[in-house]
mmCIF file of N, CA and C in Angstrom:
data_model
loop_
_atom_site.group_PDB
_atom_site.id
_atom_site.type_symbol
_atom_site.label_atom_id
_atom_site.label_comp_id
_atom_site.label_asym_id
_atom_site.label_seq_id
_atom_site.Cartn_x
_atom_site.Cartn_y
_atom_site.Cartn_z
ATOM 1 N N MET X 1 8.988 21.890 -8.793
ATOM 2 C CA MET X 1 9.850 21.048 -8.584
ATOM 3 C C MET X 1 9.618 19.673 -7.578
ATOM 4 N N GLU X 2 9.698 18.471 -8.073
ATOM 5 C CA GLU X 2 9.261 17.192 -7.154
ATOM 6 C C GLU X 2 10.672 16.964 -6.535
ATOM 7 N N VAL X 3 10.445 16.693 -5.335
ATOM 8 C CA VAL X 3 11.613 15.870 -4.545
ATOM 9 C C VAL X 3 11.408 14.526 -4.229
ATOM 10 N N ILE X 4 12.372 13.604 -4.960
ATOM 11 C CA ILE X 4 11.986 12.314 -4.540
ATOM 12 C C ILE X 4 13.440 11.716 -3.769
ATOM 13 N N LEU X 5 12.948 11.391 -2.631
ATOM 14 C CA LEU X 5 14.054 10.756 -1.635
ATOM 15 C C LEU X 5 14.632 9.426 -2.149
ATOM 16 N N VAL X 6 15.969 9.421 -2.350
ATOM 17 C CA VAL X 6 16.404 8.127 -2.730
ATOM 18 C C VAL X 6 16.603 7.054 -1.565
ATOM 19 N N MET X 7 16.089 5.832 -1.640
ATOM 20 C CA MET X 7 16.161 5.060 -0.718
ATOM 21 C C MET X 7 16.096 3.473 -1.384
ATOM 22 N N HIS X 8 16.982 2.621 -0.972
ATOM 23 C CA HIS X 8 17.244 1.376 -1.253
ATOM 24 C C HIS X 8 16.377 0.392 -0.319
ATOM 25 N N SER X 9 15.782 -0.509 -1.056
ATOM 26 C CA SER X 9 15.280 -1.712 -0.047
ATOM 27 C C SER X 9 16.505 -2.719 0.164
ATOM 28 N N ALA X 10 16.422 -3.567 1.426
ATOM 29 C CA ALA X 10 17.421 -4.313 1.791
ATOM 30 C C ALA X 10 17.627 -5.669 0.626
ATOM 31 N N ALA X 11 16.724 -5.629 -0.301
ATOM 32 C CA ALA X 11 16.884 -6.685 -1.147
ATOM 33 C C ALA X 11 17.012 -6.268 -2.595
ATOM 34 N N ALA X 12 17.621 -5.094 -2.664
ATOM 35 C CA ALA X 12 17.990 -4.660 -3.917
ATOM 36 C C ALA X 12 18.475 -5.505 -4.794
ATOM 37 N N THR X 13 17.971 -5.478 -6.047
ATOM 38 C CA THR X 13 18.976 -6.226 -7.119
ATOM 39 C C THR X 13 19.883 -5.205 -8.045
ATOM 40 N N PRO X 14 20.580 -5.580 -8.760
ATOM 41 C CA PRO X 14 21.434 -4.775 -9.381
ATOM 42 C C PRO X 14 20.813 -3.558 -10.154
ATOM 43 N N SER X 15 19.593 -4.319 -10.946
ATOM 44 C CA SER X 15 18.864 -3.233 -11.731
ATOM 45 C C SER X 15 18.357 -2.300 -10.885
ATOM 46 N N ASP X 16 17.732 -2.606 -9.689
ATOM 47 C CA ASP X 16 17.157 -1.628 -8.791
ATOM 48 C C ASP X 16 17.992 -0.646 -8.263
ATOM 49 N N GLU X 17 19.235 -0.776 -8.269
ATOM 50 C CA GLU X 17 20.167 0.036 -7.788
ATOM 51 C C GLU X 17 20.465 1.245 -8.236
ATOM 52 N N ARG X 18 19.862 1.382 -9.681
ATOM 53 C CA ARG X 18 20.184 2.544 -10.540
ATOM 54 C C ARG X 18 18.742 3.353 -10.301
ATOM 55 N N GLU X 19 17.730 3.091 -9.672
ATOM 56 C CA GLU X 19 16.561 3.866 -9.349
ATOM 57 C C GLU X 19 16.223 3.668 -8.020
ATOM 58 N N SER X 20 15.753 4.909 -7.671
ATOM 59 C CA SER X 20 15.365 5.025 -6.092
ATOM 60 C C SER X 20 14.074 4.110 -5.887
ATOM 61 N N LEU X 21 13.754 3.660 -4.866
ATOM 62 C CA LEU X 21 12.623 3.006 -4.393
ATOM 63 C C LEU X 21 11.418 3.757 -4.961
ATOM 64 N N PRO X 22 10.963 4.903 -4.691
ATOM 65 C CA PRO X 22 9.965 5.724 -5.159
ATOM 66 C C PRO X 22 9.976 5.523 -6.890
ATOM 67 N N GLN X 23 10.877 5.770 -7.315
ATOM 68 C CA GLN X 23 11.076 5.723 -8.819
ATOM 69 C C GLN X 23 10.504 4.459 -9.195
ATOM 70 N N LEU X 24 11.024 3.092 -8.643
ATOM 71 C CA LEU X 24 10.954 1.818 -8.901
ATOM 72 C C LEU X 24 9.244 1.674 -8.974
ATOM 73 N N ILE X 25 8.826 2.149 -7.613
ATOM 74 C CA ILE X 25 7.315 1.973 -7.462
ATOM 75 C C ILE X 25 6.633 2.434 -8.549
ATOM 76 N N LEU X 26 6.914 3.760 -8.792
ATOM 77 C CA LEU X 26 6.053 4.386 -10.003
ATOM 78 C C LEU X 26 6.165 3.743 -11.211
ATOM 79 N N SER X 27 7.398 3.126 -11.512
ATOM 80 C CA SER X 27 7.492 2.401 -12.706
ATOM 81 C C SER X 27 6.463 1.178 -12.664
ATOM 82 N N ARG X 28 6.232 0.601 -11.438
ATOM 83 C CA ARG X 28 5.197 -0.587 -11.567
ATOM 84 C C ARG X 28 3.850 -0.221 -11.692
ATOM 85 N N LEU X 29 3.776 0.932 -11.413
ATOM 86 C CA LEU X 29 2.154 1.225 -11.231
ATOM 87 C C LEU X 29 1.867 1.988 -12.555
ATOM 88 N N HIS X 30 1.072 1.253 -13.267
ATOM 89 C CA HIS X 30 0.755 1.474 -14.464
ATOM 90 C C HIS X 30 -0.861 2.011 -14.454
ATOM 91 N N ASP X 31 -1.515 1.770 -13.529
ATOM 92 C CA ASP X 31 -2.985 2.489 -13.480
ATOM 93 C C ASP X 31 -2.912 4.032 -12.855
ATOM 94 N N PRO X 32 -3.346 4.975 -13.668
ATOM 95 C CA PRO X 32 -3.231 6.286 -12.912
ATOM 96 C C PRO X 32 -3.674 6.727 -11.453
ATOM 97 N N ALA X 33 -4.797 5.913 -11.341
ATOM 98 C CA ALA X 33 -5.369 6.233 -9.907
ATOM 99 C C ALA X 33 -4.476 5.691 -8.919
ATOM 100 N N GLN X 34 -3.830 4.417 -9.303
ATOM 101 C CA GLN X 34 -2.689 3.842 -8.325
ATOM 102 C C GLN X 34 -1.595 4.807 -8.075
ATOM 103 N N ARG X 35 -0.951 5.236 -9.097
ATOM 104 C CA ARG X 35 0.145 6.281 -9.271
ATOM 105 C C ARG X 35 -0.292 7.371 -8.319
ATOM 106 N N GLU X 36 -1.428 7.960 -8.502
ATOM 107 C CA GLU X 36 -1.982 9.323 -7.809
ATOM 108 C C GLU X 36 -1.853 8.997 -6.149
ATOM 109 N N SER X 37 -2.483 7.877 -5.849
ATOM 110 C CA SER X 37 -2.455 7.366 -4.560
ATOM 111 C C SER X 37 -1.383 7.193 -4.057
ATOM 112 N N PHE X 38 -0.286 6.568 -4.720
ATOM 113 C CA PHE X 38 0.853 6.363 -4.076
ATOM 114 C C PHE X 38 1.661 7.914 -3.796
ATOM 115 N N LEU X 39 1.644 8.617 -5.068
ATOM 116 C CA LEU X 39 2.139 10.042 -4.620
ATOM 117 C C LEU X 39 1.503 10.761 -3.708
ATOM 118 N N SER X 40 0.162 10.592 -3.415
ATOM 119 C CA SER X 40 -0.336 11.399 -2.441
ATOM 120 C C SER X 40 0.157 10.732 -0.959
ATOM 121 N N GLU X 41 0.407 9.710 -0.882
ATOM 122 C CA GLU X 41 0.763 8.932 0.411
ATOM 123 C C GLU X 41 2.213 9.430 0.690
ATOM 124 N N TYR X 42 2.971 9.297 -0.388
ATOM 125 C CA TYR X 42 4.413 9.647 -0.390
ATOM 126 C C TYR X 42 4.611 10.866 0.085
ATOM 127 N N ARG X 43 4.080 12.026 -0.483
ATOM 128 C CA ARG X 43 4.180 13.382 -0.399
ATOM 129 C C ARG X 43 3.627 13.722 1.097
ATOM 130 N N SER X 44 2.617 12.854 1.641
ATOM 131 C CA SER X 44 2.287 13.077 2.763
ATOM 132 C C SER X 44 3.310 12.561 4.007
ATOM 133 N N ALA X 45 4.028 11.592 3.481
ATOM 134 C CA ALA X 45 4.925 10.953 4.582
ATOM 135 C C ALA X 45 6.344 11.888 4.323
ATOM 136 N N LEU X 46 6.559 12.551 3.375
ATOM 137 C CA LEU X 46 7.948 12.921 3.032
ATOM 138 C C LEU X 46 8.056 14.224 4.117
ATOM 139 N N GLN X 47 7.286 14.929 4.302
ATOM 140 C CA GLN X 47 7.319 16.186 5.087
ATOM 141 C C GLN X 47 7.719 15.880 6.447
ATOM 142 N N PRO X 48 7.000 15.188 7.070
ATOM 143 C CA PRO X 48 7.419 14.578 8.560
ATOM 144 C C PRO X 48 8.708 13.962 8.660
ATOM 145 N N ALA X 49 9.091 13.266 7.340
ATOM 146 C CA ALA X 49 10.591 12.449 7.505
ATOM 147 C C ALA X 49 11.658 13.277 7.782
ATOM 148 N N VAL X 50 11.457 14.423 7.355
ATOM 149 C CA VAL X 50 12.873 15.643 7.723
ATOM 150 C C VAL X 50 13.209 15.449 9.068
ATOM 151 N N ASP X 51 12.476 14.992 10.005
ATOM 152 C CA ASP X 51 12.597 14.666 11.332
ATOM 153 C C ASP X 51 12.913 13.140 11.432
ATOM 154 N N PRO X 52 14.128 13.078 12.250
ATOM 155 C CA PRO X 52 14.668 11.569 12.063
ATOM 156 C C PRO X 52 13.613 10.682 13.061
ATOM 157 N N TRP X 53 13.105 11.102 14.061
ATOM 158 C CA TRP X 53 12.073 10.455 14.813
ATOM 159 C C TRP X 53 10.966 9.887 14.001
ATOM 160 N N ARG X 54 10.660 10.622 12.717
ATOM 161 C CA ARG X 54 9.419 10.164 11.995
ATOM 162 C C ARG X 54 9.930 9.581 10.812
ATOM 163 N N PHE X 55 11.107 9.651 10.448
ATOM 164 C CA PHE X 55 11.679 8.809 9.170
ATOM 165 C C PHE X 55 10.709 7.497 8.836
ATOM 166 N N HIS X 56 10.767 6.937 9.917
ATOM 167 C CA HIS X 56 10.066 5.457 9.695
ATOM 168 C C HIS X 56 8.875 5.418 9.136
ATOM 169 N N LEU X 57 8.336 6.820 9.369
ATOM 170 C CA LEU X 57 6.560 6.525 8.499
ATOM 171 C C LEU X 57 6.686 6.619 6.932
ATOM 172 N N LEU X 58 7.905 7.374 6.427
ATOM 173 C CA LEU X 58 8.133 7.227 5.278
ATOM 174 C C LEU X 58 8.599 5.881 4.665
ATOM 175 N N GLU X 59 9.527 5.297 5.631
ATOM 176 C CA GLU X 59 9.747 3.942 5.194
ATOM 177 C C GLU X 59 8.516 3.094 5.212
ATOM 178 N N GLN X 60 7.662 2.824 6.101
ATOM 179 C CA GLN X 60 6.651 2.349 6.092
ATOM 180 C C GLN X 60 5.569 2.371 4.741
ATOM 181 N N VAL X 61 5.620 3.463 4.419
ATOM 182 C CA VAL X 61 4.750 3.903 2.973
ATOM 183 C C VAL X 61 5.493 3.304 1.919
ATOM 184 N N LEU X 62 6.769 3.389 1.972
ATOM 185 C CA LEU X 62 7.611 3.181 0.544
ATOM 186 C C LEU X 62 7.654 1.325 0.865
ATOM 187 N N HIS X 63 7.673 0.782 2.091
ATOM 188 C CA HIS X 63 7.603 -0.550 1.874
ATOM 189 C C HIS X 63 6.169 -1.226 1.562
ATOM 190 N N GLN X 64 5.372 -0.708 2.115
ATOM 191 C CA GLN X 64 3.836 -1.011 1.701
ATOM 192 C C GLN X 64 3.799 -0.907 0.166
ATOM 193 N N TRP X 65 4.150 0.213 -0.376
ATOM 194 C CA TRP X 65 3.691 0.433 -2.017
ATOM 195 C C TRP X 65 4.604 -0.267 -2.880
ATOM 196 N N ASP X 66 6.018 -0.568 -2.009
ATOM 197 C CA ASP X 66 6.811 -1.606 -2.863
ATOM 198 C C ASP X 66 6.027 -3.102 -3.117
ATOM 199 N N LEU X 67 5.587 -3.442 -1.745
ATOM 200 C CA LEU X 67 4.612 -4.703 -1.877
ATOM 201 C C LEU X 67 3.450 -4.584 -2.679
ATOM 202 N N ARG X 68 2.853 -3.716 -2.795
ATOM 203 C CA ARG X 68 1.464 -3.384 -3.596
ATOM 204 C C ARG X 68 1.965 -3.425 -5.032
ATOM 205 N N SER X 69 3.065 -2.691 -5.369
ATOM 206 C CA SER X 69 3.323 -2.512 -6.793
ATOM 207 C C SER X 69 3.879 -3.934 -7.417
ATOM 208 N N GLN X 70 4.450 -4.544 -6.508
ATOM 209 C CA GLN X 70 4.841 -6.249 -6.945
ATOM 210 C C GLN X 70 3.472 -6.849 -7.259
ATOM 211 N N ALA X 71 2.657 -6.718 -6.237
ATOM 212 C CA ALA X 71 1.385 -7.479 -6.419
ATOM 213 C C ALA X 71 0.748 -7.110 -7.333
ATOM 214 N N TYR X 72 0.592 -5.880 -7.995
ATOM 215 C CA TYR X 72 -0.059 -5.385 -8.981
ATOM 216 C C TYR X 72 0.126 -5.816 -10.404
ATOM 217 N N LEU X 73 1.585 -6.182 -10.579
ATOM 218 C CA LEU X 73 2.167 -6.753 -11.648
ATOM 219 C C LEU X 73 2.109 -8.509 -11.628
ATOM 220 N N ARG X 74 1.477 -8.899 -10.957
ATOM 221 C CA ARG X 74 1.378 -10.589 -11.083
ATOM 222 C C ARG X 74 0.131 -10.796 -11.819
ATOM 223 N N ASP X 75 0.519 -11.931 -12.844
ATOM 224 C CA ASP X 75 -0.661 -12.671 -13.517
ATOM 225 C C ASP X 75 -1.765 -12.674 -12.791
ATOM 226 N N GLY X 76 -2.799 -12.468 -13.087
ATOM 227 C CA GLY X 76 -4.008 -12.947 -12.560
ATOM 228 C C GLY X 76 -4.503 -11.933 -11.340
ATOM 229 N N TYR X 77 -3.745 -11.044 -10.996
ATOM 230 C CA TYR X 77 -4.168 -9.994 -9.789
ATOM 231 C C TYR X 77 -5.321 -9.384 -9.887
ATOM 232 N N ARG X 78 -5.638 -8.925 -11.035
ATOM 233 C CA ARG X 78 -6.962 -8.400 -11.016
ATOM 234 C C ARG X 78 -8.149 -9.164 -10.922
ATOM 235 N N GLU X 79 -7.985 -10.419 -11.662
ATOM 236 C CA GLU X 79 -8.974 -11.422 -11.541
ATOM 237 C C GLU X 79 -9.198 -11.792 -10.234
ATOM 238 N N VAL X 80 -8.056 -12.144 -9.223
ATOM 239 C CA VAL X 80 -8.183 -12.413 -7.843
ATOM 240 C C VAL X 80 -9.020 -11.363 -7.023
ATOM 241 N N VAL X 81 -8.701 -10.053 -7.351
ATOM 242 C CA VAL X 81 -9.372 -8.902 -6.415
ATOM 243 C C VAL X 81 -10.670 -9.020 -6.843
ATOM 244 N N LYS X 82 -11.033 -9.237 -8.341
ATOM 245 C CA LYS X 82 -12.671 -8.954 -8.581
ATOM 246 C C LYS X 82 -13.331 -10.023 -8.142
ATOM 247 N N ALA X 83 -12.879 -11.285 -8.173
ATOM 248 C CA ALA X 83 -13.314 -12.467 -7.523
ATOM 249 C C ALA X 83 -13.601 -12.369 -6.293
ATOM 250 N N ALA X 84 -12.345 -11.866 -5.234
ATOM 251 C CA ALA X 84 -12.808 -11.572 -3.889
ATOM 252 C C ALA X 84 -13.752 -10.628 -3.618
ATOM 253 N N ALA X 85 -13.955 -9.386 -4.228
ATOM 254 C CA ALA X 85 -14.908 -8.549 -4.285
ATOM 255 C C ALA X 85 -16.296 -9.162 -4.554
ATOM 256 N N THR X 86 -16.371 -10.097 -5.322
ATOM 257 C CA THR X 86 -17.806 -10.547 -5.726
ATOM 258 C C THR X 86 -18.049 -11.461 -4.558
ATOM 259 N N ASP X 87 -17.125 -12.294 -4.274
ATOM 260 C CA ASP X 87 -17.532 -13.401 -3.117
ATOM 261 C C ASP X 87 -17.758 -12.326 -1.587
ATOM 262 N N ALA X 88 -17.214 -11.207 -1.399
ATOM 263 C CA ALA X 88 -17.647 -10.453 -0.285
ATOM 264 C C ALA X 88 -18.996 -10.040 -0.342
ATOM 265 N N GLU X 89 -19.431 -9.729 -1.570
ATOM 266 C CA GLU X 89 -20.610 -9.060 -1.797
ATOM 267 C C GLU X 89 -21.808 -10.134 -1.692
ATOM 268 N N THR X 90 -21.699 -11.589 -1.976
ATOM 269 C CA THR X 90 -22.443 -12.500 -2.132
ATOM 270 C C THR X 90 -22.500 -13.375 -0.788
ATOM 271 N N GLU X 91 -21.623 -13.361 -0.038
ATOM 272 C CA GLU X 91 -21.419 -14.176 1.233
ATOM 273 C C GLU X 91 -21.113 -13.375 2.373
ATOM 274 N N GLY X 92 -21.349 -13.876 3.663
ATOM 275 C CA GLY X 92 -21.055 -13.292 4.926
ATOM 276 C C GLY X 92 -22.453 -12.851 5.763
ATOM 277 N N THR X 93 -22.163 -12.288 6.407
ATOM 278 C CA THR X 93 -23.317 -12.192 7.518
ATOM 279 C C THR X 93 -23.839 -10.548 7.191
ATOM 280 N N SER X 94 -25.004 -10.353 7.434
ATOM 281 C CA SER X 94 -25.644 -8.966 7.372
ATOM 282 C C SER X 94 -25.157 -8.242 8.734
ATOM 283 N N PRO X 95 -25.001 -7.046 8.560
ATOM 284 C CA PRO X 95 -24.814 -6.272 9.797
ATOM 285 C C PRO X 95 -25.802 -6.293 10.808
ATOM 286 N N ASP X 96 -27.248 -6.574 10.433
ATOM 287 C CA ASP X 96 -28.144 -6.988 11.411
ATOM 288 C C ASP X 96 -28.243 -8.345 12.014
ATOM 289 N N GLU X 97 -27.547 -9.263 11.386
ATOM 290 C CA GLU X 97 -27.688 -10.642 11.868
ATOM 291 C C GLU X 97 -26.539 -10.714 13.054
ATOM 292 N N PRO X 98 -27.045 -11.556 14.061
ATOM 293 C CA PRO X 98 -26.197 -12.004 15.045
ATOM 294 C C PRO X 98 -25.199 -12.838 14.555
ATOM 295 N N VAL X 99 -23.818 -12.614 15.163
ATOM 296 C CA VAL X 99 -22.732 -13.504 14.857
ATOM 297 C C VAL X 99 -22.816 -14.917 15.886
ATOM 298 N N PRO X 100 -22.767 -16.043 15.637
ATOM 299 C CA PRO X 100 -22.974 -17.160 16.232
ATOM 300 C C PRO X 100 -21.932 -17.162 17.034
ATOM 301 N N GLY X 101 -22.132 -17.427 18.288
ATOM 302 C CA GLY X 101 -21.023 -17.509 19.483
ATOM 303 C C GLY X 101 -21.021 -16.242 20.213
ATOM 304 N N ARG X 102 -21.246 -14.927 19.644
ATOM 305 C CA ARG X 102 -20.978 -13.790 20.147
ATOM 306 C C ARG X 102 -22.157 -13.153 20.797
ATOM 307 N N ARG X 103 -21.777 -12.628 21.958
ATOM 308 C CA ARG X 103 -22.923 -12.081 22.759
ATOM 309 C C ARG X 103 -23.130 -10.557 22.555
ATOM 310 N N SER X 104 -24.256 -10.169 22.102
ATOM 311 C CA SER X 104 -24.469 -8.912 21.629
ATOM 312 C C SER X 104 -24.437 -7.922 22.955
ATOM 313 N N VAL X 105 -23.851 -6.610 22.766
ATOM 314 C CA VAL X 105 -23.894 -5.769 23.811
ATOM 315 C C VAL X 105 -25.247 -5.315 24.364
ATOM 316 N N GLY X 106 -25.292 -4.986 25.713
ATOM 317 C CA GLY X 106 -26.932 -4.801 26.220
ATOM 318 C C GLY X 106 -27.547 -5.966 26.029
ATOM 319 N N ARG X 107 -27.472 -7.150 25.730
ATOM 320 C CA ARG X 107 -28.260 -8.281 26.038
ATOM 321 C C ARG X 107 -27.598 -9.094 27.356
ATOM 322 N N SER X 108 -28.489 -9.580 28.098
ATOM 323 C CA SER X 108 -27.969 -10.452 29.219
ATOM 324 C C SER X 108 -28.740 -11.757 28.898
ATOM 325 N N ARG X 109 -27.900 -12.844 29.514
ATOM 326 C CA ARG X 109 -28.200 -14.213 29.239
ATOM 327 C C ARG X 109 -28.729 -14.783 30.724
#
């Protein structure tokens, strides 16, 4: 039996009020890997959340996944991520190259 804690975001709309935030997030996640990642983080944060001083950790996980799940649904999201990954692979500085304007540790000028 899985326990789903019911929480509502501050900006809940009438349709959101019928579902808990975790259920809403799951309904937005169509990729099985994303769903499993969310559930893993959710379950990890759920147990400590029984202590009031650690409840904020669960709120943080839900807030982050709420934003992610909304982003995943946007048109063109996958294309933007793919383009960013391609740019990161082709541009940038090699780890062995010095960064202009930054002094290396161990070097003296």
